[in-house]
Amino acid sequence: MTVINFLHELTGHGKINRLIIFGSRACGDYDAYSDVDLAIDAENFDRKDWVTLKEVAYYEVRTVLQISIVNFVRNPNRLQNRILEDGFIIYEQ
């Protein structure tokens, strides 16, 4: 599965409110080996949803860059605010 297909599948998932790219890739201070940080805002995801999502990202997405997935909702407000300030919303329901 390509990264684009993976992101497209995520946007078709009714439980996801937003996808946000953040971290060094969003800020422009990345190097060749930096991962892609992806915050997923999905209040109604249960544990099984998260495990499945991370398994697909790790095992099925074909990319040279690692995708690091963060549960936006479970992070403290301070980190949520930083993700929103520095990141880019690439999908919003």
Tab-separated table of N, CA and C in Angstrom:
chain	number	residue	atom	x	y	z
A	1	MET	N	0.849	-1.176	0.000
A	1	MET	CA	0.000	0.000	0.000
A	1	MET	C	0.899	1.245	0.000
A	2	THR	N	0.552	2.221	-0.822
A	2	THR	CA	1.322	3.463	-0.857
A	2	THR	C	0.873	4.386	0.278
A	3	VAL	N	1.674	5.397	0.557
A	3	VAL	CA	1.323	6.376	1.592
A	3	VAL	C	0.027	7.084	1.217
A	4	ILE	N	-0.107	7.439	-0.049
A	4	ILE	CA	-1.326	8.116	-0.508
A	4	ILE	C	-2.549	7.227	-0.288
A	5	ASN	N	-2.431	5.948	-0.610
A	5	ASN	CA	-3.552	5.019	-0.383
A	5	ASN	C	-3.886	4.912	1.099
A	6	PHE	N	-2.849	4.867	1.934
A	6	PHE	CA	-3.040	4.793	3.382
A	6	PHE	C	-3.803	6.022	3.878
A	7	LEU	N	-3.359	7.205	3.465
A	7	LEU	CA	-4.032	8.436	3.888
A	7	LEU	C	-5.459	8.487	3.349
A	8	HIS	N	-5.648	8.029	2.137
A	8	HIS	CA	-6.991	7.997	1.552
A	8	HIS	C	-7.908	7.069	2.353
A	9	GLU	N	-7.393	5.920	2.760
A	9	GLU	CA	-8.180	5.001	3.595
A	9	GLU	C	-8.557	5.653	4.918
A	10	LEU	N	-7.607	6.384	5.507
A	10	LEU	CA	-7.884	7.045	6.782
A	10	LEU	C	-8.997	8.074	6.635
A	11	THR	N	-8.971	8.834	5.545
A	11	THR	CA	-9.993	9.867	5.364
A	11	THR	C	-11.371	9.267	5.119
A	12	GLY	N	-11.417	8.017	4.688
A	12	GLY	CA	-12.696	7.349	4.489
A	12	GLY	C	-13.243	6.705	5.748
A	13	HIS	N	-12.445	6.733	6.805
A	13	HIS	CA	-12.849	6.132	8.075
A	13	HIS	C	-13.710	7.147	8.815
A	14	GLY	N	-14.949	6.842	9.061
A	14	GLY	CA	-15.884	7.789	9.654
A	14	GLY	C	-15.535	8.285	11.046
A	15	LYS	N	-14.631	7.600	11.740
A	15	LYS	CA	-14.304	7.989	13.111
A	15	LYS	C	-13.204	9.046	13.197
A	16	ILE	N	-12.538	9.340	12.099
A	16	ILE	CA	-11.403	10.270	12.129
A	16	ILE	C	-11.881	11.681	11.814
A	17	ASN	N	-11.572	12.612	12.730
A	17	ASN	CA	-11.948	14.015	12.559
A	17	ASN	C	-10.898	14.804	11.786
A	18	ARG	N	-9.614	14.586	12.139
A	18	ARG	CA	-8.526	15.333	11.494
A	18	ARG	C	-7.272	14.486	11.399
A	19	LEU	N	-6.473	14.759	10.371
A	19	LEU	CA	-5.126	14.229	10.230
A	19	LEU	C	-4.196	15.433	10.187
A	20	ILE	N	-3.155	15.397	11.012
A	20	ILE	CA	-2.262	16.545	11.127
A	20	ILE	C	-0.818	16.073	11.005
A	21	ILE	N	-0.093	16.616	10.031
A	21	ILE	CA	1.344	16.369	9.915
A	21	ILE	C	2.026	17.393	10.809
A	22	PHE	N	2.941	16.937	11.667
A	22	PHE	CA	3.641	17.855	12.565
A	22	PHE	C	5.082	17.393	12.723
A	23	GLY	N	5.827	18.084	13.546
A	23	GLY	CA	7.217	17.710	13.792
A	23	GLY	C	8.153	18.294	12.756
A	24	SER	N	9.311	17.679	12.621
A	24	SER	CA	10.365	18.241	11.769
A	24	SER	C	9.944	18.346	10.304
A	25	ARG	N	9.161	17.414	9.817
A	25	ARG	CA	8.714	17.475	8.412
A	25	ARG	C	7.797	18.679	8.191
A	26	ALA	N	6.974	19.009	9.157
A	26	ALA	CA	6.076	20.157	9.033
A	26	ALA	C	6.822	21.471	9.217
A	27	CYS	N	7.845	21.454	10.080
A	27	CYS	CA	8.588	22.680	10.382
A	27	CYS	C	9.699	22.961	9.376
A	28	GLY	N	10.068	21.945	8.600
A	28	GLY	CA	11.111	22.134	7.601
A	28	GLY	C	12.521	21.917	8.103
A	29	ASP	N	12.683	21.423	9.326
A	29	ASP	CA	14.037	21.203	9.857
A	29	ASP	C	14.367	19.711	9.957
A	30	TYR	N	13.933	18.959	8.976
A	30	TYR	CA	14.143	17.509	8.949
A	30	TYR	C	15.436	17.171	8.212
A	31	ASP	N	15.882	15.931	8.400
A	31	ASP	CA	17.000	15.427	7.608
A	31	ASP	C	16.509	14.226	6.802
A	32	ALA	N	17.399	13.612	6.079
A	32	ALA	CA	17.019	12.523	5.176
A	32	ALA	C	16.385	11.344	5.903
A	33	TYR	N	16.680	11.195	7.185
A	33	TYR	CA	16.195	10.035	7.934
A	33	TYR	C	15.064	10.361	8.906
A	34	SER	N	14.588	11.587	8.887
A	34	SER	CA	13.505	11.978	9.797
A	34	SER	C	12.213	11.246	9.445
A	35	ASP	N	11.471	10.875	10.487
A	35	ASP	CA	10.192	10.209	10.258
A	35	ASP	C	9.116	11.229	9.920
A	36	VAL	N	7.952	10.726	9.592
A	36	VAL	CA	6.785	11.561	9.340
A	36	VAL	C	5.884	11.415	10.555
A	37	ASP	N	5.656	12.519	11.257
A	37	ASP	CA	4.801	12.512	12.443
A	37	ASP	C	3.370	12.828	12.017
A	38	LEU	N	2.462	11.926	12.338
A	38	LEU	CA	1.065	12.074	11.956
A	38	LEU	C	0.195	11.984	13.201
A	39	ALA	N	-0.470	13.098	13.531
A	39	ALA	CA	-1.413	13.107	14.654
A	39	ALA	C	-2.800	12.791	14.100
A	40	ILE	N	-3.472	11.875	14.763
A	40	ILE	CA	-4.813	11.482	14.337
A	40	ILE	C	-5.798	11.863	15.434
A	41	ASP	N	-6.736	12.721	15.063
A	41	ASP	CA	-7.778	13.179	15.978
A	41	ASP	C	-9.001	12.294	15.750
A	42	ALA	N	-9.176	11.330	16.651
A	42	ALA	CA	-10.271	10.357	16.506
A	42	ALA	C	-10.788	9.986	17.890
A	43	GLU	N	-11.712	10.785	18.394
A	43	GLU	CA	-12.255	10.574	19.741
A	43	GLU	C	-12.873	9.196	19.927
A	44	ASN	N	-13.476	8.664	18.886
A	44	ASN	CA	-14.225	7.414	19.011
A	44	ASN	C	-13.434	6.168	18.650
A	45	PHE	N	-12.131	6.311	18.438
A	45	PHE	CA	-11.299	5.132	18.190
A	45	PHE	C	-11.153	4.354	19.485
A	46	ASP	N	-11.303	3.046	19.402
A	46	ASP	CA	-11.034	2.214	20.569
A	46	ASP	C	-9.639	1.603	20.416
A	47	ARG	N	-9.254	0.823	21.396
A	47	ARG	CA	-7.904	0.239	21.396
A	47	ARG	C	-7.653	-0.607	20.147
A	48	LYS	N	-8.647	-1.380	19.758
A	48	LYS	CA	-8.509	-2.232	18.574
A	48	LYS	C	-8.271	-1.389	17.321
A	49	ASP	N	-8.985	-0.275	17.191
A	49	ASP	CA	-8.789	0.618	16.046
A	49	ASP	C	-7.344	1.112	15.981
A	50	TRP	N	-6.802	1.517	17.145
A	50	TRP	CA	-5.426	2.037	17.177
A	50	TRP	C	-4.410	0.957	16.832
A	51	VAL	N	-4.599	-0.227	17.374
A	51	VAL	CA	-3.662	-1.324	17.087
A	51	VAL	C	-3.675	-1.645	15.597
A	52	THR	N	-4.853	-1.752	15.022
A	52	THR	CA	-4.970	-2.056	13.595
A	52	THR	C	-4.314	-0.969	12.752
A	53	LEU	N	-4.590	0.275	13.084
A	53	LEU	CA	-4.033	1.398	12.333
A	53	LEU	C	-2.506	1.394	12.371
A	54	LYS	N	-1.941	1.185	13.551
A	54	LYS	CA	-0.482	1.180	13.681
A	54	LYS	C	0.140	-0.015	12.971
A	55	GLU	N	-0.519	-1.157	13.005
A	55	GLU	CA	-0.011	-2.330	12.286
A	55	GLU	C	0.009	-2.082	10.780
A	56	VAL	N	-1.045	-1.499	10.263
A	56	VAL	CA	-1.088	-1.194	8.831
A	56	VAL	C	0.017	-0.205	8.475
A	57	ALA	N	0.163	0.849	9.267
A	57	ALA	CA	1.197	1.852	8.991
A	57	ALA	C	2.585	1.237	9.015
A	58	TYR	N	2.827	0.333	9.942
A	58	TYR	CA	4.159	-0.247	10.103
A	58	TYR	C	4.450	-1.354	9.094
A	59	TYR	N	3.486	-2.231	8.868
A	59	TYR	CA	3.748	-3.420	8.058
A	59	TYR	C	3.300	-3.333	6.599
A	60	GLU	N	2.307	-2.520	6.314
A	60	GLU	CA	1.733	-2.553	4.967
A	60	GLU	C	2.034	-1.339	4.101
A	61	VAL	N	2.365	-0.206	4.722
A	61	VAL	CA	2.638	0.995	3.931
A	61	VAL	C	4.073	0.937	3.423
A	62	ARG	N	4.208	1.039	2.105
A	62	ARG	CA	5.533	0.992	1.482
A	62	ARG	C	6.112	2.400	1.421
A	63	THR	N	7.084	2.651	2.270
A	63	THR	CA	7.742	3.949	2.289
A	63	THR	C	9.139	3.788	2.865
A	64	VAL	N	10.037	4.672	2.453
A	64	VAL	CA	11.389	4.640	3.018
A	64	VAL	C	11.431	5.391	4.341
A	65	LEU	N	10.402	6.174	4.607
A	65	LEU	CA	10.326	6.943	5.848
A	65	LEU	C	9.374	6.261	6.820
A	66	GLN	N	9.762	6.232	8.065
A	66	GLN	CA	8.872	5.680	9.082
A	66	GLN	C	7.738	6.666	9.344
A	67	ILE	N	6.544	6.156	9.543
A	67	ILE	CA	5.392	6.983	9.909
A	67	ILE	C	5.145	6.786	11.393
A	68	SER	N	5.264	7.866	12.136
A	68	SER	CA	5.034	7.833	13.576
A	68	SER	C	3.634	8.386	13.848
A	69	ILE	N	2.760	7.539	14.383
A	69	ILE	CA	1.364	7.925	14.598
A	69	ILE	C	1.139	8.284	16.060
A	70	VAL	N	0.480	9.423	16.262
A	70	VAL	CA	0.202	9.931	17.603
A	70	VAL	C	-1.304	10.079	17.769
A	71	ASN	N	-1.799	9.656	18.917
A	71	ASN	CA	-3.205	9.834	19.264
A	71	ASN	C	-3.377	11.263	19.781
A	72	PHE	N	-3.899	12.135	18.938
A	72	PHE	CA	-4.040	13.551	19.274
A	72	PHE	C	-4.851	13.755	20.551
A	73	VAL	N	-5.961	13.060	20.684
A	73	VAL	CA	-6.902	13.255	21.793
A	73	VAL	C	-6.292	12.882	23.140
A	74	ARG	N	-5.430	11.876	23.171
A	74	ARG	CA	-4.876	11.390	24.438
A	74	ARG	C	-3.661	12.174	24.912
A	75	ASN	N	-3.227	13.158	24.143
A	75	ASN	CA	-2.096	13.976	24.553
A	75	ASN	C	-2.574	15.164	25.378
A	76	PRO	N	-1.701	15.689	26.237
A	76	PRO	CA	-2.081	16.865	27.033
A	76	PRO	C	-2.389	18.064	26.127
A	77	ASN	N	-3.204	18.978	26.633
A	77	ASN	CA	-3.578	20.171	25.864
A	77	ASN	C	-2.367	20.936	25.357
A	78	ARG	N	-1.317	20.979	26.157
A	78	ARG	CA	-0.100	21.691	25.767
A	78	ARG	C	0.464	21.117	24.466
A	79	LEU	N	0.529	19.794	24.375
A	79	LEU	CA	1.044	19.149	23.170
A	79	LEU	C	0.052	19.276	22.012
A	80	GLN	N	-1.228	19.176	22.300
A	80	GLN	CA	-2.234	19.363	21.247
A	80	GLN	C	-2.093	20.752	20.626
A	81	ASN	N	-1.933	21.766	21.473
A	81	ASN	CA	-1.782	23.133	20.973
A	81	ASN	C	-0.529	23.281	20.121
A	82	ARG	N	0.550	22.655	20.542
A	82	ARG	CA	1.802	22.735	19.772
A	82	ARG	C	1.642	22.046	18.411
A	83	ILE	N	0.992	20.900	18.403
A	83	ILE	CA	0.746	20.199	17.134
A	83	ILE	C	-0.066	21.090	16.197
A	84	LEU	N	-1.090	21.745	16.721
A	84	LEU	CA	-1.930	22.609	15.888
A	84	LEU	C	-1.192	23.859	15.431
A	85	GLU	N	-0.322	24.406	16.283
A	85	GLU	CA	0.433	25.611	15.921
A	85	GLU	C	1.492	25.324	14.868
A	86	ASP	N	2.219	24.231	15.036
A	86	ASP	CA	3.355	23.924	14.163
A	86	ASP	C	2.998	23.005	13.002
A	87	GLY	N	1.885	22.310	13.107
A	87	GLY	CA	1.549	21.304	12.105
A	87	GLY	C	0.660	21.824	10.996
A	88	PHE	N	0.354	20.910	10.079
A	88	PHE	CA	-0.529	21.198	8.957
A	88	PHE	C	-1.663	20.188	8.961
A	89	ILE	N	-2.879	20.696	8.989
A	89	ILE	CA	-4.043	19.816	8.901
A	89	ILE	C	-4.180	19.401	7.440
A	90	ILE	N	-4.048	18.098	7.188
A	90	ILE	CA	-4.139	17.615	5.808
A	90	ILE	C	-5.510	17.013	5.510
A	91	TYR	N	-6.298	16.815	6.551
A	91	TYR	CA	-7.667	16.336	6.382
A	91	TYR	C	-8.475	16.796	7.581
A	92	GLU	N	-9.690	17.258	7.297
A	92	GLU	CA	-10.614	17.615	8.373
A	92	GLU	C	-12.020	17.259	7.921
A	93	GLN	N	-12.735	16.569	8.799
A	93	GLN	CA	-14.090	16.128	8.478
A	93	GLN	C	-15.069	17.254	8.672
